[in-house]
């Protein structure tokens, strides 16, 4: 029991000691991960920030040479149906590439009807063409392509096979609130509900019904609040508090949806309580955040400027729980597992090959990660190396409950990168599922996984109680019997002594009485 308690104390105090040590050493200057670990680093261990192995390598750069049409900007990218869709707001196009070999398929600008004729606006008679698309999403279940034509204040819906025009969605008559109908990012669930973002909106994610009617605002972001703001808010009326919520709620910057219908979102405002979200159907953030430093990107240790904190611009999630976000401040891509542990950090702001200037969007293409840069008009394609492939395969099997296969890949990943702390946590979860609590505690301790360690310790404590209960019960029963026997013996001895004392007193009284009687007779 003492050793287990010592491990728990060690795990808690090691983090505090590491942070204090880093603060003392680095407090004389602005410190963040870029200055300490140039490109490949992670958070964890005794030293808090550690060198590590990159999980992804640059495989290719998609630029103007890949397309026979003008390609000016890469505002948004989406992968679906074996194709890659690229929204280019400057050229007014959505370009389509093959997801397997990245070859050019087509470019969408003029809209056509099912008969192949150019569609025209019934009101004006003008040709229907894309104006300034900033978002694109393909839903495989519906076989529909949704394009957020931001400047035209509409959502264009195309057939997924021949790209003919299905419908145009403009601002619904029943839409309430102050948010303009200027969608710039969007996702669509399998029921046909459209979730889209509006740049600068503080009312949350806009949700439309499949027929285009307004449904609600969804998943409002919660701002942090200073003591002064809290005071004024407590003094305000209900109407004023509602206006404050509209004024101060930070907008979302990126959005994606997983196969189960959970909405992932990010915010570029680093002053809020949470920066990455996983919304359920009620709009509650249910994302798991059990990692070493939380889901806030780089940790700035004192004497740092606010501008150096991470600002997440976009998010993309796989079908097995792994998701990636991009930090527009440093051009870093953060890859997290389902529980919020860091898998990899890579990327940089640079004008060199593979560098970024203004990251705008990212998307998974199998295990490859596509990262779009709006300013440079390129898409960097990153592919996992041996370590990255092992890490992703481990998470794939863990997500689907194949714990033995997951453990094999976790061990392979650790053999290539000893600072991959998420693997230790994954192995610990495997042992936890097998009720091998002692081994689970060991690996959770290596991973600095406090939640996992606590769960394993609860199980181990139950084992200890079960193992030692018979002996403890025998000892307690024996002690009870001994106590009862000792008490009974004491009482018997006390009664015997009391009886002898009473007998002696009685004898003395009788003797005195006899002497008194003899004296009277004399």
mmCIF file with all atom_site columns, C-alpha atoms in Angstrom, residues 296-417:
data_model
loop_
_atom_site.group_PDB
_atom_site.id
_atom_site.type_symbol
_atom_site.label_atom_id
_atom_site.label_alt_id
_atom_site.label_comp_id
_atom_site.label_asym_id
_atom_site.label_entity_id
_atom_site.label_seq_id
_atom_site.pdbx_PDB_ins_code
_atom_site.Cartn_x
_atom_site.Cartn_y
_atom_site.Cartn_z
_atom_site.occupancy
_atom_site.B_iso_or_equiv
_atom_site.pdbx_formal_charge
_atom_site.auth_seq_id
_atom_site.auth_comp_id
_atom_site.auth_asym_id
_atom_site.auth_atom_id
_atom_site.pdbx_PDB_model_num
ATOM 1   C CA . UNK A 1 296 ? -4.570  24.156 -26.151 1.00 0.00 ? 296 UNK A CA 1
ATOM 2   C CA . UNK A 1 297 ? -1.561  23.668 -28.395 1.00 0.00 ? 297 UNK A CA 1
ATOM 3   C CA . UNK A 1 298 ? 1.752   25.089 -27.249 1.00 0.00 ? 298 UNK A CA 1
ATOM 4   C CA . UNK A 1 299 ? 2.169   25.936 -23.596 1.00 0.00 ? 299 UNK A CA 1
ATOM 5   C CA . UNK A 1 300 ? 3.720   29.321 -22.923 1.00 0.00 ? 300 UNK A CA 1
ATOM 6   C CA . UNK A 1 301 ? 5.602   29.293 -19.645 1.00 0.00 ? 301 UNK A CA 1
ATOM 7   C CA . UNK A 1 302 ? 5.596   32.880 -18.187 1.00 0.00 ? 302 UNK A CA 1
ATOM 8   C CA . UNK A 1 303 ? 6.880   36.144 -19.584 1.00 0.00 ? 303 UNK A CA 1
ATOM 9   C CA . UNK A 1 304 ? 5.353   35.344 -22.948 1.00 0.00 ? 304 UNK A CA 1
ATOM 10  C CA . UNK A 1 305 ? 3.184   37.498 -25.146 1.00 0.00 ? 305 UNK A CA 1
ATOM 11  C CA . UNK A 1 306 ? -0.414  36.513 -25.906 1.00 0.00 ? 306 UNK A CA 1
ATOM 12  C CA . UNK A 1 307 ? 0.336   36.507 -29.620 1.00 0.00 ? 307 UNK A CA 1
ATOM 13  C CA . UNK A 1 308 ? 2.604   33.494 -29.193 1.00 0.00 ? 308 UNK A CA 1
ATOM 14  C CA . UNK A 1 309 ? -0.138  31.229 -27.907 1.00 0.00 ? 309 UNK A CA 1
ATOM 15  C CA . UNK A 1 310 ? -1.657  28.769 -30.341 1.00 0.00 ? 310 UNK A CA 1
ATOM 16  C CA . UNK A 1 311 ? -4.632  29.764 -32.464 1.00 0.00 ? 311 UNK A CA 1
ATOM 17  C CA . UNK A 1 312 ? -6.375  26.825 -34.096 1.00 0.00 ? 312 UNK A CA 1
ATOM 18  C CA . UNK A 1 313 ? -7.614  27.522 -37.599 1.00 0.00 ? 313 UNK A CA 1
ATOM 19  C CA . UNK A 1 314 ? -9.087  24.199 -38.745 1.00 0.00 ? 314 UNK A CA 1
ATOM 20  C CA . UNK A 1 315 ? -9.823  20.634 -37.655 1.00 0.00 ? 315 UNK A CA 1
ATOM 21  C CA . UNK A 1 316 ? -10.153 17.284 -39.415 1.00 0.00 ? 316 UNK A CA 1
ATOM 22  C CA . UNK A 1 317 ? -11.152 13.966 -37.846 1.00 0.00 ? 317 UNK A CA 1
ATOM 23  C CA . UNK A 1 318 ? -10.611 10.401 -39.041 1.00 0.00 ? 318 UNK A CA 1
ATOM 24  C CA . UNK A 1 319 ? -13.157 7.597  -38.815 1.00 0.00 ? 319 UNK A CA 1
ATOM 25  C CA . UNK A 1 320 ? -11.264 6.101  -35.854 1.00 0.00 ? 320 UNK A CA 1
ATOM 26  C CA . UNK A 1 321 ? -11.145 9.019  -33.432 1.00 0.00 ? 321 UNK A CA 1
ATOM 27  C CA . UNK A 1 322 ? -7.776  10.574 -34.324 1.00 0.00 ? 322 UNK A CA 1
ATOM 28  C CA . UNK A 1 323 ? -8.045  14.255 -35.250 1.00 0.00 ? 323 UNK A CA 1
ATOM 29  C CA . UNK A 1 324 ? -5.698  17.013 -36.357 1.00 0.00 ? 324 UNK A CA 1
ATOM 30  C CA . UNK A 1 325 ? -5.787  20.778 -35.870 1.00 0.00 ? 325 UNK A CA 1
ATOM 31  C CA . UNK A 1 326 ? -3.537  23.466 -37.346 1.00 0.00 ? 326 UNK A CA 1
ATOM 32  C CA . UNK A 1 327 ? -2.080  26.407 -35.432 1.00 0.00 ? 327 UNK A CA 1
ATOM 33  C CA . UNK A 1 328 ? -2.002  29.538 -37.592 1.00 0.00 ? 328 UNK A CA 1
ATOM 34  C CA . UNK A 1 329 ? 0.510   31.300 -35.305 1.00 0.00 ? 329 UNK A CA 1
ATOM 35  C CA . UNK A 1 330 ? 3.418   28.895 -35.918 1.00 0.00 ? 330 UNK A CA 1
ATOM 36  C CA . UNK A 1 331 ? 2.099   26.707 -38.722 1.00 0.00 ? 331 UNK A CA 1
ATOM 37  C CA . UNK A 1 332 ? 2.104   23.683 -36.415 1.00 0.00 ? 332 UNK A CA 1
ATOM 38  C CA . UNK A 1 333 ? -0.125  20.676 -37.017 1.00 0.00 ? 333 UNK A CA 1
ATOM 39  C CA . UNK A 1 334 ? -1.227  18.930 -33.827 1.00 0.00 ? 334 UNK A CA 1
ATOM 40  C CA . UNK A 1 335 ? -2.404  15.323 -34.119 1.00 0.00 ? 335 UNK A CA 1
ATOM 41  C CA . UNK A 1 336 ? -4.341  13.990 -31.113 1.00 0.00 ? 336 UNK A CA 1
ATOM 42  C CA . UNK A 1 337 ? -5.811  10.604 -30.306 1.00 0.00 ? 337 UNK A CA 1
ATOM 43  C CA . UNK A 1 338 ? -9.393  10.139 -29.120 1.00 0.00 ? 338 UNK A CA 1
ATOM 44  C CA . UNK A 1 339 ? -8.446  10.741 -25.470 1.00 0.00 ? 339 UNK A CA 1
ATOM 45  C CA . UNK A 1 340 ? -6.545  13.959 -26.191 1.00 0.00 ? 340 UNK A CA 1
ATOM 46  C CA . UNK A 1 341 ? -2.996  12.571 -26.050 1.00 0.00 ? 341 UNK A CA 1
ATOM 47  C CA . UNK A 1 342 ? -0.465  14.028 -28.467 1.00 0.00 ? 342 UNK A CA 1
ATOM 48  C CA . UNK A 1 343 ? 0.514   11.739 -31.329 1.00 0.00 ? 343 UNK A CA 1
ATOM 49  C CA . UNK A 1 344 ? 2.620   14.230 -33.270 1.00 0.00 ? 344 UNK A CA 1
ATOM 50  C CA . UNK A 1 345 ? 3.468   17.913 -33.668 1.00 0.00 ? 345 UNK A CA 1
ATOM 51  C CA . UNK A 1 346 ? 4.984   19.034 -36.967 1.00 0.00 ? 346 UNK A CA 1
ATOM 52  C CA . UNK A 1 347 ? 5.091   21.905 -39.457 1.00 0.00 ? 347 UNK A CA 1
ATOM 53  C CA . UNK A 1 348 ? 6.367   25.483 -39.494 1.00 0.00 ? 348 UNK A CA 1
ATOM 54  C CA . UNK A 1 349 ? 5.781   28.926 -40.952 1.00 0.00 ? 349 UNK A CA 1
ATOM 55  C CA . UNK A 1 350 ? 8.222   29.264 -43.837 1.00 0.00 ? 350 UNK A CA 1
ATOM 56  C CA . UNK A 1 351 ? 8.469   30.128 -47.520 1.00 0.00 ? 351 UNK A CA 1
ATOM 57  C CA . UNK A 1 352 ? 10.523  26.995 -48.163 1.00 0.00 ? 352 UNK A CA 1
ATOM 58  C CA . UNK A 1 353 ? 9.194   23.761 -49.631 1.00 0.00 ? 353 UNK A CA 1
ATOM 59  C CA . UNK A 1 354 ? 6.624   22.280 -47.270 1.00 0.00 ? 354 UNK A CA 1
ATOM 60  C CA . UNK A 1 355 ? 6.408   25.458 -45.222 1.00 0.00 ? 355 UNK A CA 1
ATOM 61  C CA . UNK A 1 356 ? 3.265   27.444 -44.539 1.00 0.00 ? 356 UNK A CA 1
ATOM 62  C CA . UNK A 1 357 ? 2.360   31.092 -44.662 1.00 0.00 ? 357 UNK A CA 1
ATOM 63  C CA . UNK A 1 358 ? -1.382  31.129 -43.961 1.00 0.00 ? 358 UNK A CA 1
ATOM 64  C CA . UNK A 1 359 ? -2.748  27.641 -43.170 1.00 0.00 ? 359 UNK A CA 1
ATOM 65  C CA . UNK A 1 360 ? -6.453  27.521 -43.925 1.00 0.00 ? 360 UNK A CA 1
ATOM 66  C CA . UNK A 1 361 ? -7.717  23.938 -43.901 1.00 0.00 ? 361 UNK A CA 1
ATOM 67  C CA . UNK A 1 362 ? -6.716  20.302 -43.527 1.00 0.00 ? 362 UNK A CA 1
ATOM 68  C CA . UNK A 1 363 ? -8.245  16.941 -44.360 1.00 0.00 ? 363 UNK A CA 1
ATOM 69  C CA . UNK A 1 364 ? -7.443  13.252 -43.945 1.00 0.00 ? 364 UNK A CA 1
ATOM 70  C CA . UNK A 1 365 ? -7.039  11.112 -47.050 1.00 0.00 ? 365 UNK A CA 1
ATOM 71  C CA . UNK A 1 366 ? -6.742  7.694  -45.472 1.00 0.00 ? 366 UNK A CA 1
ATOM 72  C CA . UNK A 1 367 ? -3.606  8.001  -43.316 1.00 0.00 ? 367 UNK A CA 1
ATOM 73  C CA . UNK A 1 368 ? -2.285  10.910 -45.403 1.00 0.00 ? 368 UNK A CA 1
ATOM 74  C CA . UNK A 1 369 ? -2.883  14.402 -44.086 1.00 0.00 ? 369 UNK A CA 1
ATOM 75  C CA . UNK A 1 370 ? -3.567  17.244 -46.530 1.00 0.00 ? 370 UNK A CA 1
ATOM 76  C CA . UNK A 1 371 ? -2.810  20.778 -45.383 1.00 0.00 ? 371 UNK A CA 1
ATOM 77  C CA . UNK A 1 372 ? -3.968  23.778 -47.435 1.00 0.00 ? 372 UNK A CA 1
ATOM 78  C CA . UNK A 1 373 ? -2.290  27.177 -47.435 1.00 0.00 ? 373 UNK A CA 1
ATOM 79  C CA . UNK A 1 374 ? -4.519  30.046 -48.552 1.00 0.00 ? 374 UNK A CA 1
ATOM 80  C CA . UNK A 1 375 ? -1.787  32.592 -49.200 1.00 0.00 ? 375 UNK A CA 1
ATOM 81  C CA . UNK A 1 376 ? 0.632   30.318 -51.051 1.00 0.00 ? 376 UNK A CA 1
ATOM 82  C CA . UNK A 1 377 ? -2.084  28.521 -52.998 1.00 0.00 ? 377 UNK A CA 1
ATOM 83  C CA . UNK A 1 378 ? -0.684  25.058 -52.321 1.00 0.00 ? 378 UNK A CA 1
ATOM 84  C CA . UNK A 1 379 ? -1.672  21.853 -50.569 1.00 0.00 ? 379 UNK A CA 1
ATOM 85  C CA . UNK A 1 380 ? 1.030   19.967 -48.696 1.00 0.00 ? 380 UNK A CA 1
ATOM 86  C CA . UNK A 1 381 ? 0.505   16.211 -48.556 1.00 0.00 ? 381 UNK A CA 1
ATOM 87  C CA . UNK A 1 382 ? 2.047   14.533 -45.510 1.00 0.00 ? 382 UNK A CA 1
ATOM 88  C CA . UNK A 1 383 ? 2.324   10.780 -45.256 1.00 0.00 ? 383 UNK A CA 1
ATOM 89  C CA . UNK A 1 384 ? 3.089   8.834  -42.058 1.00 0.00 ? 384 UNK A CA 1
ATOM 90  C CA . UNK A 1 385 ? 6.524   7.266  -41.644 1.00 0.00 ? 385 UNK A CA 1
ATOM 91  C CA . UNK A 1 386 ? 7.086   3.924  -39.867 1.00 0.00 ? 386 UNK A CA 1
ATOM 92  C CA . UNK A 1 387 ? 6.454   5.423  -36.459 1.00 0.00 ? 387 UNK A CA 1
ATOM 93  C CA . UNK A 1 388 ? 3.438   7.400  -37.637 1.00 0.00 ? 388 UNK A CA 1
ATOM 94  C CA . UNK A 1 389 ? 1.909   4.373  -39.350 1.00 0.00 ? 389 UNK A CA 1
ATOM 95  C CA . UNK A 1 390 ? 2.337   2.241  -36.217 1.00 0.00 ? 390 UNK A CA 1
ATOM 96  C CA . UNK A 1 391 ? 0.785   5.000  -34.074 1.00 0.00 ? 391 UNK A CA 1
ATOM 97  C CA . UNK A 1 392 ? -2.227  5.403  -36.368 1.00 0.00 ? 392 UNK A CA 1
ATOM 98  C CA . UNK A 1 393 ? -2.744  1.642  -36.670 1.00 0.00 ? 393 UNK A CA 1
ATOM 99  C CA . UNK A 1 394 ? -2.622  1.327  -32.878 1.00 0.00 ? 394 UNK A CA 1
ATOM 100 C CA . UNK A 1 395 ? -5.325  3.979  -32.522 1.00 0.00 ? 395 UNK A CA 1
ATOM 101 C CA . UNK A 1 396 ? -7.389  2.383  -35.278 1.00 0.00 ? 396 UNK A CA 1
ATOM 102 C CA . UNK A 1 397 ? -7.456  -0.972 -33.481 1.00 0.00 ? 397 UNK A CA 1
ATOM 103 C CA . UNK A 1 398 ? -7.950  0.604  -30.056 1.00 0.00 ? 398 UNK A CA 1
ATOM 104 C CA . UNK A 1 399 ? -10.935 2.611  -31.334 1.00 0.00 ? 399 UNK A CA 1
ATOM 105 C CA . UNK A 1 400 ? -12.554 -0.564 -32.645 1.00 0.00 ? 400 UNK A CA 1
ATOM 106 C CA . UNK A 1 401 ? -11.813 -2.539 -29.472 1.00 0.00 ? 401 UNK A CA 1
ATOM 107 C CA . UNK A 1 402 ? -9.077  -4.784 -30.895 1.00 0.00 ? 402 UNK A CA 1
ATOM 108 C CA . UNK A 1 403 ? -6.865  -4.385 -27.844 1.00 0.00 ? 403 UNK A CA 1
ATOM 109 C CA . UNK A 1 404 ? -4.337  -7.128 -28.563 1.00 0.00 ? 404 UNK A CA 1
ATOM 110 C CA . UNK A 1 405 ? -3.634  -5.778 -32.059 1.00 0.00 ? 405 UNK A CA 1
ATOM 111 C CA . UNK A 1 406 ? -3.544  -2.243 -30.670 1.00 0.00 ? 406 UNK A CA 1
ATOM 112 C CA . UNK A 1 407 ? -0.957  -3.240 -28.065 1.00 0.00 ? 407 UNK A CA 1
ATOM 113 C CA . UNK A 1 408 ? 1.265   -4.793 -30.719 1.00 0.00 ? 408 UNK A CA 1
ATOM 114 C CA . UNK A 1 409 ? 1.255   -1.563 -32.712 1.00 0.00 ? 409 UNK A CA 1
ATOM 115 C CA . UNK A 1 410 ? 1.733   0.544  -29.575 1.00 0.00 ? 410 UNK A CA 1
ATOM 116 C CA . UNK A 1 411 ? 4.819   -1.493 -28.691 1.00 0.00 ? 411 UNK A CA 1
ATOM 117 C CA . UNK A 1 412 ? 6.100   -1.128 -32.259 1.00 0.00 ? 412 UNK A CA 1
ATOM 118 C CA . UNK A 1 413 ? 5.587   2.638  -32.065 1.00 0.00 ? 413 UNK A CA 1
ATOM 119 C CA . UNK A 1 414 ? 7.394   2.864  -28.711 1.00 0.00 ? 414 UNK A CA 1
ATOM 120 C CA . UNK A 1 415 ? 10.326  0.899  -30.124 1.00 0.00 ? 415 UNK A CA 1
ATOM 121 C CA . UNK A 1 416 ? 10.685  3.656  -32.734 1.00 0.00 ? 416 UNK A CA 1
ATOM 122 C CA . UNK A 1 417 ? 9.919   6.582  -30.419 1.00 0.00 ? 417 UNK A CA 1
#
